[in-house]
XYZ file of C-alpha atoms in Angstrom:
457
model
C -46.392 59.985 3.180
C -50.032 59.247 4.000
C -51.345 59.985 7.488
C -52.659 57.169 9.658
C -54.170 56.873 13.143
C -52.961 53.328 13.792
C -51.209 53.089 17.151
C -48.440 50.618 16.216
C -46.837 50.432 12.779
C -43.828 48.653 11.317
C -42.165 49.997 8.179
C -40.293 47.166 6.430
C -38.176 47.705 3.310
C -35.384 45.431 2.039
C -35.539 45.880 -1.756
C -32.312 43.981 -2.489
C -32.449 41.482 0.380
C -35.680 39.449 0.186
C -34.402 36.793 2.614
C -33.691 39.433 5.249
C -37.129 40.914 4.685
C -38.750 37.531 5.236
C -36.862 37.134 8.525
C -37.937 40.603 9.660
C -41.580 39.923 8.838
C -41.448 36.615 10.675
C -39.968 38.307 13.748
C -42.615 41.048 13.662
C -45.371 38.434 13.557
C -44.030 37.047 16.826
C -44.480 40.384 18.616
C -47.470 40.793 20.889
C -49.475 42.551 19.690
C -48.082 42.423 16.196
C -47.907 45.902 14.596
C -49.394 46.671 11.207
C -46.723 46.318 8.491
C -46.499 49.118 5.916
C -44.298 49.332 2.823
C -43.913 53.120 2.788
C -43.255 55.579 5.565
C -46.521 57.065 6.858
C -47.184 60.360 8.544
C -47.691 59.392 12.148
C -49.873 61.007 14.753
C -48.773 61.992 18.261
C -49.875 58.684 19.793
C -48.500 56.385 17.113
C -45.463 54.186 17.649
C -43.428 53.412 14.544
C -40.828 50.708 14.044
C -38.487 51.251 11.076
C -36.942 47.829 10.454
C -35.390 48.344 7.052
C -32.194 48.892 5.144
C -30.152 51.883 6.321
C -30.886 53.968 3.219
C -34.659 53.642 3.660
C -34.740 54.651 7.330
C -35.931 58.203 8.020
C -33.059 59.122 10.342
C -34.347 62.632 10.956
C -37.670 61.225 12.156
C -35.807 58.804 14.417
C -33.891 61.709 15.940
C -36.905 63.970 16.398
C -39.379 61.364 17.705
C -37.202 59.425 20.135
C -40.062 58.345 22.370
C -42.240 56.988 19.566
C -39.939 55.891 16.706
C -37.517 52.948 16.810
C -35.005 52.371 13.996
C -33.055 49.257 12.993
C -29.807 51.151 12.467
C -27.872 53.900 14.159
C -27.289 57.102 12.233
C -23.497 57.102 12.583
C -21.436 53.878 12.828
C -18.577 54.454 10.396
C -16.053 54.053 13.206
C -17.005 50.364 13.180
C -17.913 49.395 9.630
C -15.257 51.213 7.571
C -11.968 49.349 7.781
C -9.777 52.451 7.844
C -12.011 54.132 10.436
C -12.006 51.000 12.600
C -8.216 50.968 12.481
C -8.079 54.582 13.679
C -10.691 53.933 16.345
C -8.783 51.026 17.851
C -5.431 52.833 17.621
C -6.824 55.868 19.475
C -8.397 53.653 22.126
C -5.163 51.739 22.723
C -3.217 54.941 23.336
C -5.476 55.492 26.366
C -5.993 51.819 27.265
C -2.714 50.044 26.415
C -3.660 46.951 28.444
C -6.889 46.348 26.491
C -7.433 42.938 24.886
C -7.491 44.827 21.579
C -3.712 45.129 21.764
C -3.409 41.441 20.883
C -6.751 41.022 19.128
C -6.371 43.684 16.451
C -3.856 42.958 13.659
C -1.259 45.672 13.043
C -2.679 47.952 10.389
C -1.543 50.825 8.174
C -3.813 53.182 6.259
C -3.307 54.302 2.658
C -5.161 57.054 0.822
C -4.249 56.669 -2.832
C -5.669 57.209 -6.293
C -2.813 56.085 -8.535
C 0.146 53.733 -8.162
C 2.729 56.455 -8.762
C 1.746 58.011 -5.417
C 3.242 55.082 -3.511
C 6.797 56.470 -3.406
C 5.644 59.460 -1.404
C 3.394 57.318 0.805
C 6.233 54.922 1.647
C 8.380 57.906 2.645
C 5.687 58.990 5.087
C 2.785 56.803 6.297
C 4.348 53.469 5.301
C 7.899 54.040 6.482
C 7.595 51.376 9.217
C 5.891 48.969 6.816
C 8.899 49.045 4.509
C 11.085 47.869 7.399
C 8.736 44.927 7.961
C 8.719 44.054 4.274
C 12.480 43.864 4.250
C 12.134 41.008 6.761
C 9.934 39.062 4.334
C 6.656 39.373 6.285
C 3.358 38.947 4.473
C 0.606 41.570 4.485
C -2.957 41.855 3.226
C -4.269 44.813 1.240
C -7.967 45.592 1.761
C -10.107 48.437 0.386
C -11.525 50.423 3.278
C -15.078 50.482 1.930
C -15.372 47.387 -0.263
C -16.966 44.146 0.885
C -17.376 40.490 -0.112
C -13.638 40.041 -0.640
C -13.288 42.636 -3.391
C -9.809 44.090 -3.754
C -8.093 41.795 -1.252
C -4.496 40.989 -2.178
C -1.460 39.396 -0.503
C 2.041 40.845 -0.828
C 5.460 40.676 0.838
C 7.403 43.393 -0.966
C 7.096 47.021 -1.921
C 7.485 46.099 -5.589
C 4.548 43.691 -5.412
C 2.304 46.288 -3.777
C 3.152 48.717 -6.565
C 2.268 46.098 -9.201
C -1.043 45.421 -7.428
C -2.091 49.059 -7.654
C -0.943 49.206 -11.264
C -3.144 46.181 -11.902
C -6.135 47.965 -10.340
C -5.534 50.848 -12.746
C -5.509 48.410 -15.676
C -8.775 46.915 -14.440
C -10.404 50.337 -14.306
C -9.374 51.018 -17.919
C -11.031 47.794 -19.077
C -13.929 47.229 -16.702
C -15.518 44.627 -18.962
C -12.609 42.239 -18.516
C -13.009 39.726 -15.687
C -9.901 39.293 -13.561
C -9.112 37.470 -10.320
C -12.589 35.966 -9.871
C -14.195 39.390 -9.986
C -12.236 40.814 -7.048
C -10.739 43.794 -8.869
C -11.482 47.350 -7.768
C -11.113 50.844 -9.192
C -8.501 52.551 -7.036
C -9.412 56.116 -7.967
C -13.006 55.530 -6.819
C -12.179 53.886 -3.484
C -9.008 55.765 -2.447
C -8.948 54.422 1.129
C -7.115 51.145 1.760
C -5.708 49.368 4.779
C -2.614 47.184 4.902
C -3.034 44.559 7.606
C -0.510 42.065 8.885
C -1.096 38.536 7.653
C -2.087 36.381 10.633
C 0.100 33.311 10.595
C -0.576 29.987 12.338
C -4.350 29.981 11.790
C -6.340 27.236 13.452
C -6.876 24.558 10.784
C -9.641 21.959 10.702
C -11.084 19.814 7.943
C -14.844 20.410 7.487
C -15.131 17.016 5.796
C -14.869 15.502 9.286
C -18.356 16.899 9.811
C -20.081 16.230 6.463
C -23.408 17.924 5.829
C -24.668 15.023 3.730
C -23.932 11.318 3.410
C -20.318 11.845 2.319
C -17.743 9.486 3.801
C -15.110 11.049 6.058
C -11.786 10.860 4.152
C -8.909 8.772 5.482
C -6.490 11.653 5.018
C -7.527 14.949 6.546
C -6.330 18.287 5.185
C -6.264 21.517 7.161
C -8.469 24.303 5.857
C -8.332 27.889 7.008
C -11.598 29.386 8.241
C -12.888 32.523 9.847
C -15.702 32.928 12.327
C -18.782 34.940 11.424
C -20.514 36.111 14.581
C -23.678 38.161 14.763
C -23.905 40.861 17.386
C -26.820 43.136 18.189
C -26.413 46.670 19.512
C -29.406 48.126 21.326
C -30.168 51.572 22.670
C -27.525 53.575 24.484
C -26.036 51.056 25.076
C -26.396 47.269 25.301
C -24.435 44.848 23.130
C -25.264 41.173 22.611
C -23.351 38.360 20.937
C -25.457 35.648 19.327
C -23.824 32.416 20.467
C -24.618 30.430 17.320
C -21.406 31.233 15.490
C -20.560 30.237 11.931
C -17.241 28.820 10.700
C -16.632 29.687 7.020
C -13.949 27.552 5.375
C -11.658 28.142 2.415
C -12.260 25.996 -0.653
C -8.829 24.339 -0.752
C -6.360 23.092 1.876
C -4.190 25.698 3.536
C -0.657 26.441 2.394
C 1.740 29.148 3.437
C 1.695 32.236 1.180
C 4.077 31.845 -1.742
C 5.103 34.403 -4.377
C 3.813 33.758 -7.890
C 5.812 34.004 -11.092
C 4.693 37.613 -11.585
C 4.607 38.417 -7.821
C 1.037 39.708 -8.146
C -1.407 36.928 -9.010
C -0.850 34.951 -5.821
C -3.315 32.116 -5.381
C -5.776 33.437 -2.795
C -7.905 30.287 -2.600
C -6.120 28.772 0.457
C -6.378 32.075 2.321
C -9.761 33.603 1.460
C -12.700 32.240 3.421
C -15.343 34.687 2.225
C -18.446 32.779 1.084
C -19.170 35.509 -1.477
C -16.180 34.261 -3.492
C -17.192 30.611 -3.176
C -20.870 30.588 -4.100
C -20.221 27.621 -6.412
C -19.593 25.471 -3.312
C -23.063 26.022 -1.894
C -23.101 25.161 1.813
C -20.082 22.875 1.704
C -17.809 25.350 3.491
C -20.268 26.552 6.148
C -20.516 24.965 9.596
C -21.674 25.952 13.033
C -18.718 26.314 15.373
C -20.431 23.881 17.749
C -20.528 21.281 14.964
C -16.732 21.157 14.913
C -16.317 19.711 18.397
C -13.968 16.686 18.330
C -12.530 17.601 14.943
C -8.813 16.972 14.580
C -6.622 20.038 15.031
C -4.251 20.091 12.060
C -0.805 21.615 11.598
C -0.699 25.335 10.850
C 1.999 25.197 8.168
C 1.291 22.231 5.937
C -2.221 21.272 7.052
C -1.116 17.834 8.241
C -2.151 16.308 11.544
C 0.802 17.246 13.738
C -0.743 16.092 17.015
C -3.572 13.971 18.275
C -5.259 17.071 19.699
C -8.963 17.567 19.093
C -11.143 20.644 19.159
C -13.230 20.661 22.348
C -16.175 22.438 23.955
C -13.692 24.032 26.362
C -11.830 25.500 23.389
C -15.080 26.975 22.068
C -15.919 28.446 25.478
C -12.515 30.141 25.577
C -12.921 31.470 22.024
C -16.400 32.846 22.759
C -15.145 34.460 25.963
C -12.429 36.260 24.005
C -14.964 37.344 21.389
C -17.249 38.928 24.001
C -14.329 40.876 25.490
C -13.124 42.013 22.073
C -16.596 43.176 21.064
C -17.083 45.025 24.329
C -13.795 46.885 23.978
C -14.308 47.625 20.275
C -17.733 49.161 20.776
C -16.484 51.146 23.748
C -13.735 52.482 21.516
C -16.267 53.544 18.878
C -18.599 55.370 21.260
C -16.931 58.789 21.295
C -20.431 60.258 21.506
C -23.464 58.655 23.163
C -25.576 56.772 20.584
C -29.265 57.502 20.216
C -31.388 55.403 22.603
C -34.175 54.545 20.144
C -32.229 52.326 17.758
C -30.840 48.830 17.431
C -28.660 47.223 14.778
C -27.426 43.837 13.637
C -23.736 43.535 12.739
C -21.794 40.667 11.229
C -18.360 40.431 12.852
C -15.488 38.416 11.381
C -12.803 36.843 13.566
C -9.808 34.617 12.876
C -8.432 32.151 15.411
C -4.668 31.880 15.711
C -3.270 28.578 16.989
C -0.395 28.276 19.457
C 0.121 24.503 19.793
C 2.839 24.820 22.460
C 0.419 26.617 24.790
C -1.451 23.385 25.536
C 1.489 22.263 27.673
C 2.419 25.706 29.053
C 0.705 26.856 32.214
C -1.194 30.124 31.858
C -0.953 30.189 28.054
C -3.890 30.190 25.670
C -3.862 27.678 22.829
C -5.964 30.019 20.700
C -5.894 33.777 20.220
C -8.919 35.420 18.624
C -8.228 38.219 16.145
C -10.772 40.809 15.018
C -10.894 41.145 11.224
C -13.797 43.474 10.441
C -17.337 44.536 11.295
C -20.090 44.588 8.681
C -23.405 46.425 8.685
C -26.310 44.693 6.926
C -24.311 41.447 6.648
C -25.002 39.159 3.686
C -26.901 36.588 5.728
C -28.372 34.893 2.656
C -24.965 33.306 2.025
C -25.405 31.150 5.143
C -27.525 28.767 3.047
C -30.782 26.875 3.625
C -29.293 24.256 5.979
C -28.576 26.784 8.713
C -31.357 29.268 7.935
C -32.998 28.299 11.225
C -30.276 30.035 13.262
C -31.063 33.272 11.435
C -34.787 32.837 12.003
C -34.131 32.427 15.721
C -31.735 35.388 15.705
C -34.298 37.773 14.250
C -36.985 36.546 16.639
C -34.523 37.195 19.486
C -33.888 40.721 18.169
C -37.617 41.333 18.134
C -37.939 40.055 21.682
C -34.977 41.939 23.169
C -35.030 45.189 21.185
C -38.487 45.737 19.714
C -41.013 44.259 22.145
C -39.900 46.519 25.042
C -40.387 49.534 22.757
C -44.009 48.667 22.058
C -44.555 47.741 25.710
C -43.174 51.066 26.920
C -40.144 49.377 28.537
C -37.508 50.680 26.143
C -34.859 53.262 26.885
C -37.391 55.955 26.207
C -39.119 54.745 29.372
C -37.839 53.452 32.699
C -37.658 49.699 32.148
C -34.087 49.221 30.969
C -32.693 51.975 33.188
C -34.304 50.344 36.206
C -32.832 46.982 35.224
C -29.351 48.464 34.870
C -29.590 50.083 38.301
C -30.871 46.993 40.089
C -29.639 43.767 38.540
C -30.927 41.781 41.521
C -34.531 42.821 40.871
C -37.046 40.415 39.393
C -36.991 42.407 36.150
C -33.215 41.953 35.934
C -33.561 38.210 36.553
C -36.151 37.890 33.809
C -33.873 39.744 31.406
C -31.000 37.378 32.146
C -33.244 34.436 31.392
C -34.320 36.106 28.151
C -30.677 36.484 27.111
C -30.083 32.792 27.786
C -33.141 31.427 26.006
C -32.593 33.695 22.988
C -28.908 32.701 22.776
C -27.857 36.327 23.217
C -24.838 36.850 25.447
C -24.580 40.302 26.994
C -21.147 41.744 26.125
C -21.686 45.302 27.252
C -24.349 47.188 29.158
C -23.702 50.884 29.517
C -26.719 53.136 29.877
C -26.048 56.707 28.792
C -28.182 59.773 28.582
C -28.969 60.986 25.083
């Protein structure tokens, strides 16, 4: 590190994510005054303020801890309770034992954890951790297997029997013995290296829409619509100790083929995942075809959950979106509360990509007090792969990063961060002019406040 006397510096490093780096640099340029950008961590003097807006591995976390008044980091030191699937499962389970009426009771799919290296360990695991799962399998229910620490759809499998799950793990072992062989569109994993898996209930009756009703080019809307499964990718921003925002420009990521109910294959293992997987990482060949803004889907036809046919004349409305977003804010608030066993450091912020699935209950439309849609939390991702959004919607990411700079970074350079008195004062007196200005900032930056809980560090 080289010493410098500059008063405001910004260390930016995204070696494998050039698009993210460009968004960060653009957001920094919008700060007033804009700090000097450096590509390596400098030695900073006592009066220097340093922003570390970089990938987690390049942040000097010790420096962030020791210099809380003068160093701001773009990631928290510890957040495994959120971003590791098996940890998230434990976190929510522990929280629900104390808060059984939480929205997470309905919003979090039933989940089992597996720690396994080889398929022959399953007999013992079924006799212990998975005893209840075996009872569910006997009723023919479908489940999803997910590696606890993999991403981009790797290792995801569907199964509805103990025998199939055993064959899946045996297949992972075969893949590890011949790593050069491509199988299942590159979604294989090496079990002995990952060890931690979760088994999550398959969410039936997903909300189905046809993205072709909202073409992104000059394509003609087809006469016959087909229901496609999709999940929602929402971006949330955690700040300090502790404020949580939801960015209200939410993405809908569609599967490549029309939805069908899960069906066993001839070998019970190689089940066609295409109707069920909505991860854009597995559909890069489609470009932006399967990516829409949730707001773009208003007035789309709601299609049947089983065969993808139009079962009613119902359409997707702005009121439906408002209800979905309201559920998402509550779910995020409760999830982050559950993860905060210890107060987070005040001089940090972080962007997360959160995946949700919407379950459709068509009979609720005519039943008083019932919700037509139930939002389910799937997973939370650190350093989300935002480049897969595509050029068409890159502008929402540009605005998001500018909003992060405005809400999380500018107060730090102005002396209004949690190291000072600004945010504490706002939390104590929401009727003050400062509180009113903050509310307006949230609105104009499209950041919805989900949680505001100031804690001492």
